[in-house]
PDB file of C-alpha atoms in Angstrom:
ATOM      1  CA  MET V   1       0.000   0.000   0.000  1.00  0.00           C
ATOM      2  CA  ASN V   2       1.257   3.484  -0.803  1.00  0.00           C
ATOM      3  CA  ALA V   3       3.012   4.786   2.310  1.00  0.00           C
ATOM      4  CA  ALA V   4       1.168   8.116   2.077  1.00  0.00           C
ATOM      5  CA  LEU V   5      -2.213   6.378   2.134  1.00  0.00           C
ATOM      6  CA  ASP V   6      -3.127   6.030   5.790  1.00  0.00           C
ATOM      7  CA  THR V   7      -5.067   3.118   7.196  1.00  0.00           C
ATOM      8  CA  GLN V   8      -7.927   5.281   8.403  1.00  0.00           C
ATOM      9  CA  THR V   9      -8.591   6.635   4.904  1.00  0.00           C
ATOM     10  CA  LEU V  10      -8.535   3.157   3.469  1.00  0.00           C
ATOM     11  CA  ARG V  11     -10.872   1.767   6.111  1.00  0.00           C
ATOM     12  CA  GLY V  12     -13.292   4.628   5.525  1.00  0.00           C
ATOM     13  CA  ALA V  13     -13.291   4.009   1.766  1.00  0.00           C
ATOM     14  CA  VAL V  14     -13.913   0.280   2.165  1.00  0.00           C
ATOM     15  CA  GLN V  15     -16.714   1.010   4.615  1.00  0.00           C
ATOM     16  CA  LEU V  16     -18.383   3.224   1.991  1.00  0.00           C
ATOM     17  CA  ALA V  17     -17.735   0.619  -0.695  1.00  0.00           C
ATOM     18  CA  CYS V  18     -19.578  -1.957   1.374  1.00  0.00           C
ATOM     19  CA  ARG V  19     -22.743   0.164   1.174  1.00  0.00           C
ATOM     20  CA  ALA V  20     -23.071  -1.108  -2.414  1.00  0.00           C
ATOM     21  CA  PRO V  21     -26.187  -3.124  -3.232  1.00  0.00           C
ATOM     22  CA  SER V  22     -25.889  -6.892  -3.456  1.00  0.00           C
ATOM     23  CA  LEU V  23     -28.226  -9.762  -4.205  1.00  0.00           C
ATOM     24  CA  HIS V  24     -30.363 -10.294  -1.064  1.00  0.00           C
ATOM     25  CA  ASN V  25     -27.773  -8.083   0.689  1.00  0.00           C
ATOM     26  CA  ILE V  26     -25.407 -11.054   0.932  1.00  0.00           C
ATOM     27  CA  GLN V  27     -22.342  -8.736   0.661  1.00  0.00           C
ATOM     28  CA  PRO V  28     -20.110 -11.235  -1.182  1.00  0.00           C
ATOM     29  CA  TRP V  29     -16.941  -9.119  -1.193  1.00  0.00           C
ATOM     30  CA  HIS V  30     -13.611  -9.543   0.553  1.00  0.00           C
ATOM     31  CA  TRP V  31     -10.912  -6.852   0.570  1.00  0.00           C
ATOM     32  CA  VAL V  32      -7.195  -7.380   1.191  1.00  0.00           C
ATOM     33  CA  ALA V  33      -4.929  -4.365   1.684  1.00  0.00           C
ATOM     34  CA  GLY V  34      -1.272  -4.932   0.868  1.00  0.00           C
ATOM     35  CA  ASN V  35       1.759  -2.685   0.622  1.00  0.00           C
ATOM     36  CA  ALA V  36       1.155  -1.570  -2.967  1.00  0.00           C
ATOM     37  CA  SER V  37      -2.514  -2.236  -3.672  1.00  0.00           C
ATOM     38  CA  VAL V  38      -5.938  -3.158  -2.377  1.00  0.00           C
ATOM     39  CA  ASP V  39      -7.309  -6.402  -3.783  1.00  0.00           C
ATOM     40  CA  LEU V  40     -10.962  -7.298  -4.205  1.00  0.00           C
ATOM     41  CA  PHE V  41     -12.162 -10.905  -4.094  1.00  0.00           C
ATOM     42  CA  VAL V  42     -15.593 -12.449  -4.411  1.00  0.00           C
ATOM     43  CA  ASP V  43     -16.177 -14.610  -1.353  1.00  0.00           C
ATOM     44  CA  PRO V  44     -17.051 -18.110  -2.636  1.00  0.00           C
ATOM     45  CA  HIS V  45     -18.744 -18.926   0.668  1.00  0.00           C
ATOM     46  CA  ARG V  46     -21.323 -16.138   0.303  1.00  0.00           C
ATOM     47  CA  LYS V  47     -23.035 -17.192  -2.913  1.00  0.00           C
ATOM     48  CA  VAL V  48     -26.751 -17.874  -3.245  1.00  0.00           C
ATOM     49  CA  THR V  49     -26.693 -21.079  -5.215  1.00  0.00           C
ATOM     50  CA  ALA V  50     -30.384 -21.513  -6.037  1.00  0.00           C
ATOM     51  CA  THR V  51     -30.967 -17.875  -6.971  1.00  0.00           C
ATOM     52  CA  ASP V  52     -27.583 -17.099  -8.557  1.00  0.00           C
ATOM     53  CA  ARG V  53     -26.467 -20.455  -9.899  1.00  0.00           C
ATOM     54  CA  SER V  54     -23.517 -19.172 -11.937  1.00  0.00           C
ATOM     55  CA  GLY V  55     -22.318 -16.638  -9.347  1.00  0.00           C
ATOM     56  CA  ARG V  56     -22.879 -13.858 -11.894  1.00  0.00           C
ATOM     57  CA  GLU V  57     -24.881 -11.642  -9.547  1.00  0.00           C
ATOM     58  CA  ALA V  58     -22.290 -11.957  -6.787  1.00  0.00           C
ATOM     59  CA  ILE V  59     -19.687 -10.546  -9.190  1.00  0.00           C
ATOM     60  CA  ILE V  60     -22.052  -7.761 -10.282  1.00  0.00           C
ATOM     61  CA  SER V  61     -22.426  -6.908  -6.587  1.00  0.00           C
ATOM     62  CA  CYS V  62     -18.645  -6.800  -6.198  1.00  0.00           C
ATOM     63  CA  GLY V  63     -18.384  -4.588  -9.281  1.00  0.00           C
ATOM     64  CA  ALA V  64     -20.769  -2.118  -7.652  1.00  0.00           C
ATOM     65  CA  ALA V  65     -18.632  -2.194  -4.494  1.00  0.00           C
ATOM     66  CA  LEU V  66     -15.500  -1.613  -6.582  1.00  0.00           C
ATOM     67  CA  ASP V  67     -16.983   1.516  -8.154  1.00  0.00           C
ATOM     68  CA  HIS V  68     -18.189   2.732  -4.746  1.00  0.00           C
ATOM     69  CA  PHE V  69     -14.617   2.249  -3.491  1.00  0.00           C
ATOM     70  CA  ARG V  70     -13.165   4.319  -6.333  1.00  0.00           C
ATOM     71  CA  VAL V  71     -15.715   7.065  -5.673  1.00  0.00           C
ATOM     72  CA  ALA V  72     -14.806   7.093  -1.977  1.00  0.00           C
ATOM     73  CA  MET V  73     -11.091   7.217  -2.726  1.00  0.00           C
ATOM     74  CA  ALA V  74     -11.564  10.052  -5.216  1.00  0.00           C
ATOM     75  CA  ALA V  75     -13.358  12.075  -2.535  1.00  0.00           C
ATOM     76  CA  ALA V  76     -10.433  11.373  -0.192  1.00  0.00           C
ATOM     77  CA  GLY V  77      -7.929  12.721  -2.732  1.00  0.00           C
ATOM     78  CA  TRP V  78      -6.723   9.609  -4.528  1.00  0.00           C
ATOM     79  CA  VAL V  79      -6.773   8.592  -8.173  1.00  0.00           C
ATOM     80  CA  THR V  80      -7.305   4.849  -8.637  1.00  0.00           C
ATOM     81  CA  HIS V  81      -6.159   2.465 -11.336  1.00  0.00           C
ATOM     82  CA  VAL V  82      -7.834  -0.948 -11.531  1.00  0.00           C
ATOM     83  CA  ASP V  83      -6.263  -4.119 -12.887  1.00  0.00           C
ATOM     84  CA  GLN V  84      -9.120  -6.575 -13.483  1.00  0.00           C
ATOM     85  CA  PHE V  85      -8.641 -10.295 -12.834  1.00  0.00           C
ATOM     86  CA  PRO V  86      -4.883  -9.975 -12.229  1.00  0.00           C
ATOM     87  CA  ASN V  87      -4.360 -13.623 -11.260  1.00  0.00           C
ATOM     88  CA  PRO V  88      -5.357 -16.144 -13.948  1.00  0.00           C
ATOM     89  CA  ASN V  89      -5.016 -18.927 -11.382  1.00  0.00           C
ATOM     90  CA  ASP V  90      -7.595 -17.384  -9.025  1.00  0.00           C
ATOM     91  CA  ARG V  91     -10.930 -16.589 -10.666  1.00  0.00           C
ATOM     92  CA  ASP V  92     -12.227 -15.110  -7.404  1.00  0.00           C
ATOM     93  CA  HIS V  93      -9.540 -12.385  -7.460  1.00  0.00           C
ATOM     94  CA  LEU V  94     -11.571  -9.734  -9.253  1.00  0.00           C
ATOM     95  CA  ALA V  95      -9.341  -6.667  -9.110  1.00  0.00           C
ATOM     96  CA  SER V  96      -6.201  -5.028  -7.812  1.00  0.00           C
ATOM     97  CA  VAL V  97      -6.504  -1.307  -7.133  1.00  0.00           C
ATOM     98  CA  TYR V  98      -3.473   1.024  -7.193  1.00  0.00           C
ATOM     99  CA  PHE V  99      -3.343   4.646  -6.050  1.00  0.00           C
ATOM    100  CA  ALA V 100      -1.791   8.006  -6.863  1.00  0.00           C
ATOM    101  CA  PRO V 101      -2.435  11.341  -5.129  1.00  0.00           C
ATOM    102  CA  ALA V 102      -4.981  13.566  -6.884  1.00  0.00           C
ATOM    103  CA  GLU V 103      -4.013  17.135  -7.718  1.00  0.00           C
ATOM    104  CA  ASP V 104      -7.347  18.429  -6.480  1.00  0.00           C
ATOM    105  CA  VAL V 105     -10.638  17.196  -5.036  1.00  0.00           C
ATOM    106  CA  THR V 106     -13.713  18.934  -6.433  1.00  0.00           C
ATOM    107  CA  GLN V 107     -16.972  19.354  -4.561  1.00  0.00           C
ATOM    108  CA  ALA V 108     -18.622  17.119  -7.167  1.00  0.00           C
ATOM    109  CA  ARG V 109     -16.347  14.244  -6.083  1.00  0.00           C
ATOM    110  CA  ARG V 110     -17.295  14.787  -2.449  1.00  0.00           C
ATOM    111  CA  ASP V 111     -20.994  14.980  -3.273  1.00  0.00           C
ATOM    112  CA  ARG V 112     -20.798  11.725  -5.190  1.00  0.00           C
ATOM    113  CA  ALA V 113     -19.264   9.954  -2.194  1.00  0.00           C
ATOM    114  CA  LYS V 114     -21.923  11.401   0.126  1.00  0.00           C
ATOM    115  CA  ALA V 115     -24.583   9.999  -2.214  1.00  0.00           C
ATOM    116  CA  ILE V 116     -23.402   6.496  -1.282  1.00  0.00           C
ATOM    117  CA  LEU V 117     -24.850   6.962   2.204  1.00  0.00           C
ATOM    118  CA  ARG V 118     -28.192   8.234   0.844  1.00  0.00           C
ATOM    119  CA  ARG V 119     -28.706   5.565  -1.796  1.00  0.00           C
ATOM    120  CA  ARG V 120     -31.000   2.679  -0.960  1.00  0.00           C
ATOM    121  CA  THR V 121     -33.026   0.072  -2.795  1.00  0.00           C
ATOM    122  CA  ASN V 122     -36.661   1.175  -2.688  1.00  0.00           C
ATOM    123  CA  ARG V 123     -39.193  -1.496  -3.668  1.00  0.00           C
ATOM    124  CA  LEU V 124     -42.268   0.744  -3.434  1.00  0.00           C
ATOM    125  CA  PRO V 125     -44.220   1.967  -6.485  1.00  0.00           C
ATOM    126  CA  PHE V 126     -42.620   5.130  -7.901  1.00  0.00           C
ATOM    127  CA  ARG V 127     -44.062   8.233  -9.456  1.00  0.00           C
ATOM    128  CA  ALA V 128     -42.796   9.054 -12.939  1.00  0.00           C
ATOM    129  CA  PRO V 129     -39.508  10.999 -13.035  1.00  0.00           C
ATOM    130  CA  LYS V 130     -39.853  14.423 -14.661  1.00  0.00           C
ATOM    131  CA  ARG V 131     -37.786  15.397 -17.721  1.00  0.00           C
ATOM    132  CA  PHE V 132     -35.996  12.061 -17.732  1.00  0.00           C
ATOM    133  CA  GLU V 133     -34.972  12.516 -21.385  1.00  0.00           C
ATOM    134  CA  ALA V 134     -32.797  15.464 -20.364  1.00  0.00           C
ATOM    135  CA  PHE V 135     -31.226  13.406 -17.567  1.00  0.00           C
ATOM    136  CA  GLU V 136     -30.524  10.321 -19.681  1.00  0.00           C
ATOM    137  CA  PRO V 137     -27.288  11.705 -21.249  1.00  0.00           C
ATOM    138  CA  VAL V 138     -25.909  12.215 -17.727  1.00  0.00           C
ATOM    139  CA  LEU V 139     -26.412   8.520 -17.016  1.00  0.00           C
ATOM    140  CA  ARG V 140     -24.824   7.443 -20.291  1.00  0.00           C
ATOM    141  CA  SER V 141     -21.751   9.587 -19.625  1.00  0.00           C
ATOM    142  CA  SER V 142     -21.182   8.023 -16.210  1.00  0.00           C
ATOM    143  CA  PHE V 143     -19.776   4.684 -17.437  1.00  0.00           C
ATOM    144  CA  ASP V 144     -17.988   3.093 -20.412  1.00  0.00           C
ATOM    145  CA  ASN V 145     -20.629   2.532 -23.089  1.00  0.00           C
ATOM    146  CA  GLU V 146     -18.311   0.166 -24.964  1.00  0.00           C
ATOM    147  CA  LEU V 147     -18.367  -2.275 -22.042  1.00  0.00           C
ATOM    148  CA  VAL V 148     -21.967  -1.912 -20.901  1.00  0.00           C
ATOM    149  CA  THR V 149     -25.072  -0.896 -22.845  1.00  0.00           C
ATOM    150  CA  LEU V 150     -27.957   1.098 -21.389  1.00  0.00           C
ATOM    151  CA  ASP V 151     -31.466   0.735 -22.835  1.00  0.00           C
ATOM    152  CA  VAL V 152     -34.372   2.845 -21.607  1.00  0.00           C
ATOM    153  CA  LEU V 153     -37.582   0.975 -22.340  1.00  0.00           C
ATOM    154  CA  THR V 154     -40.697   2.723 -23.576  1.00  0.00           C
ATOM    155  CA  ASP V 155     -44.062   2.474 -21.855  1.00  0.00           C
ATOM    156  CA  ASP V 156     -45.228   0.255 -24.732  1.00  0.00           C
ATOM    157  CA  GLU V 157     -42.418  -2.212 -24.008  1.00  0.00           C
ATOM    158  CA  ARG V 158     -43.095  -2.464 -20.290  1.00  0.00           C
ATOM    159  CA  PRO V 159     -45.821  -5.156 -20.582  1.00  0.00           C
ATOM    160  CA  ARG V 160     -43.295  -7.518 -22.179  1.00  0.00           C
ATOM    161  CA  LEU V 161     -40.927  -6.969 -19.283  1.00  0.00           C
ATOM    162  CA  ALA V 162     -43.739  -7.575 -16.816  1.00  0.00           C
ATOM    163  CA  GLU V 163     -44.387 -10.796 -18.730  1.00  0.00           C
ATOM    164  CA  ALA V 164     -40.772 -11.835 -18.133  1.00  0.00           C
ATOM    165  CA  SER V 165     -41.190 -11.089 -14.428  1.00  0.00           C
ATOM    166  CA  ARG V 166     -44.358 -13.193 -14.184  1.00  0.00           C
ATOM    167  CA  LEU V 167     -42.691 -15.995 -16.134  1.00  0.00           C
ATOM    168  CA  THR V 168     -39.806 -16.075 -13.659  1.00  0.00           C
ATOM    169  CA  ASP V 169     -42.172 -16.129 -10.689  1.00  0.00           C
ATOM    170  CA  THR V 170     -44.199 -18.944 -12.245  1.00  0.00           C
ATOM    171  CA  LEU V 171     -41.178 -21.096 -13.060  1.00  0.00           C
ATOM    172  CA  ARG V 172     -39.840 -20.711  -9.519  1.00  0.00           C
ATOM    173  CA  ARG V 173     -43.066 -21.061  -7.612  1.00  0.00           C
ATOM    174  CA  TYR V 174     -42.329 -24.702  -6.707  1.00  0.00           C
ATOM    175  CA  ASP V 175     -38.537 -24.352  -6.604  1.00  0.00           C
ATOM    176  CA  ASP V 176     -38.098 -25.279  -2.935  1.00  0.00           C
ATOM    177  CA  ARG V 177     -34.394 -24.339  -2.769  1.00  0.00           C
ATOM    178  CA  TYR V 178     -35.092 -20.915  -4.240  1.00  0.00           C
ATOM    179  CA  GLN V 179     -38.039 -20.290  -1.913  1.00  0.00           C
ATOM    180  CA  HIS V 180     -35.945 -21.439   1.054  1.00  0.00           C
ATOM    181  CA  GLU V 181     -33.233 -18.922   0.127  1.00  0.00           C
ATOM    182  CA  LEU V 182     -35.773 -16.089  -0.011  1.00  0.00           C
ATOM    183  CA  GLY V 183     -36.964 -17.030   3.464  1.00  0.00           C
ATOM    184  CA  TRP V 184     -33.401 -17.384   4.762  1.00  0.00           C
ATOM    185  CA  TRP V 185     -32.230 -13.954   3.571  1.00  0.00           C
ATOM    186  CA  THR V 186     -35.387 -12.165   4.770  1.00  0.00           C
ATOM    187  CA  SER V 187     -35.442 -13.784   8.216  1.00  0.00           C
ATOM    188  CA  PRO V 188     -35.923 -11.263  11.062  1.00  0.00           C
ATOM    189  CA  LEU V 189     -33.177 -13.101  12.949  1.00  0.00           C
ATOM    190  CA  ARG V 190     -30.460 -11.822  10.584  1.00  0.00           C
ATOM    191  CA  GLU V 191     -28.464  -8.891  11.955  1.00  0.00           C
ATOM    192  CA  ALA V 192     -25.539  -7.976   9.667  1.00  0.00           C
ATOM    193  CA  ASP V 193     -26.815  -9.075   6.265  1.00  0.00           C
ATOM    194  CA  GLY V 194     -30.001 -10.032   4.469  1.00  0.00           C
ATOM    195  CA  ILE V 195     -33.075  -7.892   3.779  1.00  0.00           C
ATOM    196  CA  PRO V 196     -34.850  -6.486   6.848  1.00  0.00           C
ATOM    197  CA  GLY V 197     -38.626  -6.309   6.937  1.00  0.00           C
ATOM    198  CA  SER V 198     -38.464  -2.505   6.715  1.00  0.00           C
ATOM    199  CA  ALA V 199     -36.946  -2.819   3.228  1.00  0.00           C
ATOM    200  CA  LEU V 200     -39.724  -5.076   1.921  1.00  0.00           C
ATOM    201  CA  VAL V 201     -43.175  -4.004   0.760  1.00  0.00           C
ATOM    202  CA  SER V 202     -46.663  -5.070   1.724  1.00  0.00           C
ATOM    203  CA  GLU V 203     -48.811  -7.299  -0.470  1.00  0.00           C
ATOM    204  CA  SER V 204     -50.853  -4.349  -1.733  1.00  0.00           C
ATOM    205  CA  ASP V 205     -47.736  -2.384  -2.714  1.00  0.00           C
ATOM    206  CA  ALA V 206     -46.204  -5.483  -4.299  1.00  0.00           C
ATOM    207  CA  ARG V 207     -49.271  -5.839  -6.523  1.00  0.00           C
ATOM    208  CA  ARG V 208     -48.730  -2.290  -7.797  1.00  0.00           C
ATOM    209  CA  VAL V 209     -45.158  -2.996  -8.925  1.00  0.00           C
ATOM    210  CA  ASP V 210     -45.083  -5.445 -11.804  1.00  0.00           C
ATOM    211  CA  LEU V 211     -41.282  -5.892 -11.947  1.00  0.00           C
ATOM    212  CA  ASN V 212     -40.126  -6.568  -8.385  1.00  0.00           C
ATOM    213  CA  ARG V 213     -38.959  -9.922  -7.068  1.00  0.00           C
ATOM    214  CA  GLN V 214     -41.693 -11.543  -4.993  1.00  0.00           C
ATOM    215  CA  PHE V 215     -40.397 -11.815  -1.437  1.00  0.00           C
ATOM    216  CA  PRO V 216     -42.282 -13.520   1.411  1.00  0.00           C
ATOM    217  CA  VAL V 217     -44.140 -10.921   3.491  1.00  0.00           C
ATOM    218  CA  GLU V 218     -46.531 -11.075   6.418  1.00  0.00           C
ATOM    219  CA  PRO V 219     -50.086 -10.827   5.016  1.00  0.00           C
ATOM    220  CA  LEU V 220     -51.166  -8.468   7.790  1.00  0.00           C
ATOM    221  CA  ASP V 221     -48.142  -6.176   7.447  1.00  0.00           C
ATOM    222  CA  GLU V 222     -49.865  -3.437   5.461  1.00  0.00           C
ATOM    223  CA  LYS V 223     -47.679  -0.325   5.321  1.00  0.00           C
ATOM    224  CA  SER V 224     -49.160   0.777   2.018  1.00  0.00           C
ATOM    225  CA  SER V 225     -48.114   3.957   0.259  1.00  0.00           C
ATOM    226  CA  ALA V 226     -50.111   5.916  -2.312  1.00  0.00           C
ATOM    227  CA  GLY V 227     -52.418   3.672  -4.283  1.00  0.00           C
ATOM    228  CA  THR V 228     -51.056   4.330  -7.776  1.00  0.00           C
ATOM    229  CA  TYR V 229     -49.327   1.726  -9.897  1.00  0.00           C
ATOM    230  CA  ASP V 230     -45.608   1.958 -10.524  1.00  0.00           C
ATOM    231  CA  GLN V 231     -44.704   4.653 -13.056  1.00  0.00           C
ATOM    232  CA  ALA V 232     -40.937   4.207 -12.938  1.00  0.00           C
ATOM    233  CA  LYS V 233     -38.689   4.489 -15.945  1.00  0.00           C
ATOM    234  CA  ILE V 234     -37.235   1.081 -16.750  1.00  0.00           C
ATOM    235  CA  LEU V 235     -33.523   0.820 -17.541  1.00  0.00           C
ATOM    236  CA  VAL V 236     -31.738  -2.310 -18.738  1.00  0.00           C
ATOM    237  CA  LEU V 237     -27.977  -2.819 -18.447  1.00  0.00           C
ATOM    238  CA  SER V 238     -26.513  -5.342 -20.901  1.00  0.00           C
ATOM    239  CA  THR V 239     -23.060  -6.596 -21.809  1.00  0.00           C
ATOM    240  CA  PRO V 240     -21.533  -8.016 -25.002  1.00  0.00           C
ATOM    241  CA  GLN V 241     -21.096 -11.463 -23.441  1.00  0.00           C
ATOM    242  CA  ASP V 242     -21.826 -13.223 -20.159  1.00  0.00           C
ATOM    243  CA  THR V 243     -18.338 -13.634 -18.720  1.00  0.00           C
ATOM    244  CA  ARG V 244     -17.054 -12.761 -15.273  1.00  0.00           C
ATOM    245  CA  VAL V 245     -15.420  -9.670 -16.771  1.00  0.00           C
ATOM    246  CA  ASP V 246     -18.788  -8.611 -18.192  1.00  0.00           C
ATOM    247  CA  ALA V 247     -20.437  -9.079 -14.796  1.00  0.00           C
ATOM    248  CA  LEU V 248     -17.773  -6.980 -13.054  1.00  0.00           C
ATOM    249  CA  ASN V 249     -18.095  -4.216 -15.663  1.00  0.00           C
ATOM    250  CA  CYS V 250     -21.865  -4.285 -15.296  1.00  0.00           C
ATOM    251  CA  GLY V 251     -21.601  -3.885 -11.527  1.00  0.00           C
ATOM    252  CA  GLU V 252     -19.426  -0.805 -11.918  1.00  0.00           C
ATOM    253  CA  ALA V 253     -21.905   0.714 -14.376  1.00  0.00           C
ATOM    254  CA  LEU V 254     -24.772  -0.133 -12.025  1.00  0.00           C
ATOM    255  CA  SER V 255     -23.055   1.748  -9.205  1.00  0.00           C
ATOM    256  CA  ALA V 256     -22.481   4.779 -11.426  1.00  0.00           C
ATOM    257  CA  ILE V 257     -26.131   4.938 -12.468  1.00  0.00           C
ATOM    258  CA  LEU V 258     -27.468   4.470  -8.946  1.00  0.00           C
ATOM    259  CA  LEU V 259     -25.264   7.258  -7.593  1.00  0.00           C
ATOM    260  CA  GLU V 260     -26.156   9.663 -10.415  1.00  0.00           C
ATOM    261  CA  CYS V 261     -29.837   9.009  -9.781  1.00  0.00           C
ATOM    262  CA  THR V 262     -29.364   9.564  -6.054  1.00  0.00           C
ATOM    263  CA  LEU V 263     -27.604  12.869  -6.722  1.00  0.00           C
ATOM    264  CA  ALA V 264     -30.567  13.884  -8.893  1.00  0.00           C
ATOM    265  CA  GLY V 265     -33.030  13.079  -6.106  1.00  0.00           C
ATOM    266  CA  LEU V 266     -34.424   9.973  -7.820  1.00  0.00           C
ATOM    267  CA  ALA V 267     -35.303   6.672  -6.159  1.00  0.00           C
ATOM    268  CA  THR V 268     -33.948   3.422  -7.576  1.00  0.00           C
ATOM    269  CA  CYS V 269     -34.502  -0.307  -7.374  1.00  0.00           C
ATOM    270  CA  PRO V 270     -32.183  -2.797  -9.142  1.00  0.00           C
ATOM    271  CA  VAL V 271     -34.089  -5.878 -10.327  1.00  0.00           C
ATOM    272  CA  THR V 272     -32.257  -9.083 -11.245  1.00  0.00           C
ATOM    273  CA  HIS V 273     -34.742 -11.941 -10.951  1.00  0.00           C
ATOM    274  CA  VAL V 274     -35.810 -11.343 -14.571  1.00  0.00           C
ATOM    275  CA  THR V 275     -32.261 -12.086 -15.771  1.00  0.00           C
ATOM    276  CA  GLU V 276     -31.710 -15.267 -13.752  1.00  0.00           C
ATOM    277  CA  LEU V 277     -33.528 -17.674 -16.076  1.00  0.00           C
ATOM    278  CA  GLU V 278     -32.774 -17.928 -19.776  1.00  0.00           C
ATOM    279  CA  SER V 279     -36.458 -17.926 -20.764  1.00  0.00           C
ATOM    280  CA  SER V 280     -37.126 -14.533 -19.169  1.00  0.00           C
ATOM    281  CA  ARG V 281     -33.783 -13.207 -20.374  1.00  0.00           C
ATOM    282  CA  ASP V 282     -34.867 -13.993 -23.934  1.00  0.00           C
ATOM    283  CA  VAL V 283     -37.997 -11.873 -23.478  1.00  0.00           C
ATOM    284  CA  ILE V 284     -35.851  -8.909 -22.396  1.00  0.00           C
ATOM    285  CA  ARG V 285     -33.304  -9.489 -25.156  1.00  0.00           C
ATOM    286  CA  ASP V 286     -36.025  -8.944 -27.762  1.00  0.00           C
ATOM    287  CA  LEU V 287     -36.578  -5.435 -26.359  1.00  0.00           C
ATOM    288  CA  LEU V 288     -32.975  -4.277 -26.630  1.00  0.00           C
ATOM    289  CA  ALA V 289     -31.454  -2.064 -29.306  1.00  0.00           C
ATOM    290  CA  ARG V 290     -28.758  -4.731 -29.723  1.00  0.00           C
ATOM    291  CA  PRO V 291     -30.554  -8.098 -29.594  1.00  0.00           C
ATOM    292  CA  ALA V 292     -27.206  -9.904 -29.371  1.00  0.00           C
ATOM    293  CA  ALA V 293     -26.451  -8.216 -26.048  1.00  0.00           C
ATOM    294  CA  VAL V 294     -26.855 -10.080 -22.756  1.00  0.00           C
ATOM    295  CA  PRO V 295     -29.307  -8.475 -20.283  1.00  0.00           C
ATOM    296  CA  GLN V 296     -27.763  -8.313 -16.814  1.00  0.00           C
ATOM    297  CA  VAL V 297     -29.721  -5.916 -14.587  1.00  0.00           C
ATOM    298  CA  VAL V 298     -33.015  -4.041 -14.789  1.00  0.00           C
ATOM    299  CA  ILE V 299     -33.316  -0.786 -12.805  1.00  0.00           C
ATOM    300  CA  ARG V 300     -36.508   1.001 -11.838  1.00  0.00           C
ATOM    301  CA  VAL V 301     -35.979   4.780 -11.561  1.00  0.00           C
ATOM    302  CA  GLY V 302     -38.571   7.252 -10.322  1.00  0.00           C
ATOM    303  CA  VAL V 303     -39.784   9.530  -7.569  1.00  0.00           C
ATOM    304  CA  GLU V 304     -40.543   8.182  -4.095  1.00  0.00           C
ATOM    305  CA  PRO V 305     -44.170   8.231  -2.978  1.00  0.00           C
ATOM    306  CA  GLU V 306     -45.054  11.390  -1.070  1.00  0.00           C
ATOM    307  CA  GLY V 307     -44.970  11.156   2.703  1.00  0.00           C
ATOM    308  CA  GLU V 308     -42.458   8.311   2.854  1.00  0.00           C
ATOM    309  CA  LEU V 309     -40.572   8.173   6.122  1.00  0.00           C
ATOM    310  CA  GLU V 310     -36.789   8.002   6.078  1.00  0.00           C
ATOM    311  CA  HIS V 311     -35.692   4.383   6.358  1.00  0.00           C
ATOM    312  CA  LYS V 312     -32.787   3.084   8.369  1.00  0.00           C
ATOM    313  CA  PRO V 313     -29.860   1.829   6.267  1.00  0.00           C
ATOM    314  CA  THR V 314     -29.906  -1.891   5.609  1.00  0.00           C
ATOM    315  CA  PRO V 315     -27.401  -3.771   7.797  1.00  0.00           C
ATOM    316  CA  ARG V 316     -23.803  -4.384   6.792  1.00  0.00           C
ATOM    317  CA  ARG V 317     -21.221  -6.878   7.980  1.00  0.00           C
ATOM    318  CA  PRO V 318     -18.541  -5.583  10.369  1.00  0.00           C
ATOM    319  CA  LEU V 319     -15.510  -4.172   8.593  1.00  0.00           C
ATOM    320  CA  SER V 320     -13.329  -6.733  10.368  1.00  0.00           C
ATOM    321  CA  ASP V 321     -15.206  -9.481   8.491  1.00  0.00           C
ATOM    322  CA  VAL V 322     -14.589  -8.069   5.022  1.00  0.00           C
ATOM    323  CA  LEU V 323     -11.225  -6.286   5.215  1.00  0.00           C
ATOM    324  CA  GLU V 324      -7.818  -7.669   6.130  1.00  0.00           C
ATOM    325  CA  PHE V 325      -4.349  -6.132   5.997  1.00  0.00           C
ATOM    326  CA  HIS V 326      -1.306  -7.926   4.575  1.00  0.00           C
ATOM    327  CA  ARG V 327       1.688  -5.693   5.182  1.00  0.00           C
TER     328      ARG V 327
END
């Protein structure tokens, strides 16, 4: 690790990085700080095998954490360089990050890092975002469009996407391992990971959002918001192929989009269940500008319902569990 980079700065950046979204909030990342770099690994013991059979979503989650880390380091005055998959003999070693002092830190860099703490996954129905067409170029400029493609679906295309969501739910209705995982990661007994009940929606709200994953909820737990159906803009992130490199790139782009939306005062909800089965993926693929692309993540973007109370941040694992130092 660079001698001028103090441990406190690094710990703070990793702590912000770990606020990244992950499938069922499993937090599958592991960070190792050495003398010259910080290395990011996907933790093979924190995969959700029935939901994410290939481990693709775990890597997307780590990609989001990697981008969060770079944003945090930039706000702390450091330029980062990332070497992806530096060890061909270790497929879980996703990246090595190297540092150089930045000449200046702009307020925009600091604001972007602060947005990490405000961002959350909101599964409620959204109101339509205003003047989204003017905001779209900002999103496209926030990541490498050669590595990841962004499609914004029209209202006419939304029913096909809802069809893909229903198809996924139907095919997994009697998948006992999948249903067990949903119950496991939404258990009220979980403390440092998983999805707390406060981050889930009631049955009535769930019926008004046609693209969310169907989580188990208490039938009597009605914390309903405004009674309108979801009016969110629907974004799809795709990659040229379906490799581990593609998944990592997609995660970084996902982070960039979520933070830009947060800065703009927009609510977001990443949706991945519609890309977990090939049959529903094919439905989405037909809606893309490049049909050969591989859909990876769907994102709902909109305005939070009026009168929503501020939610507590979802839990995170202790830093000592995800970060180690190798001097």
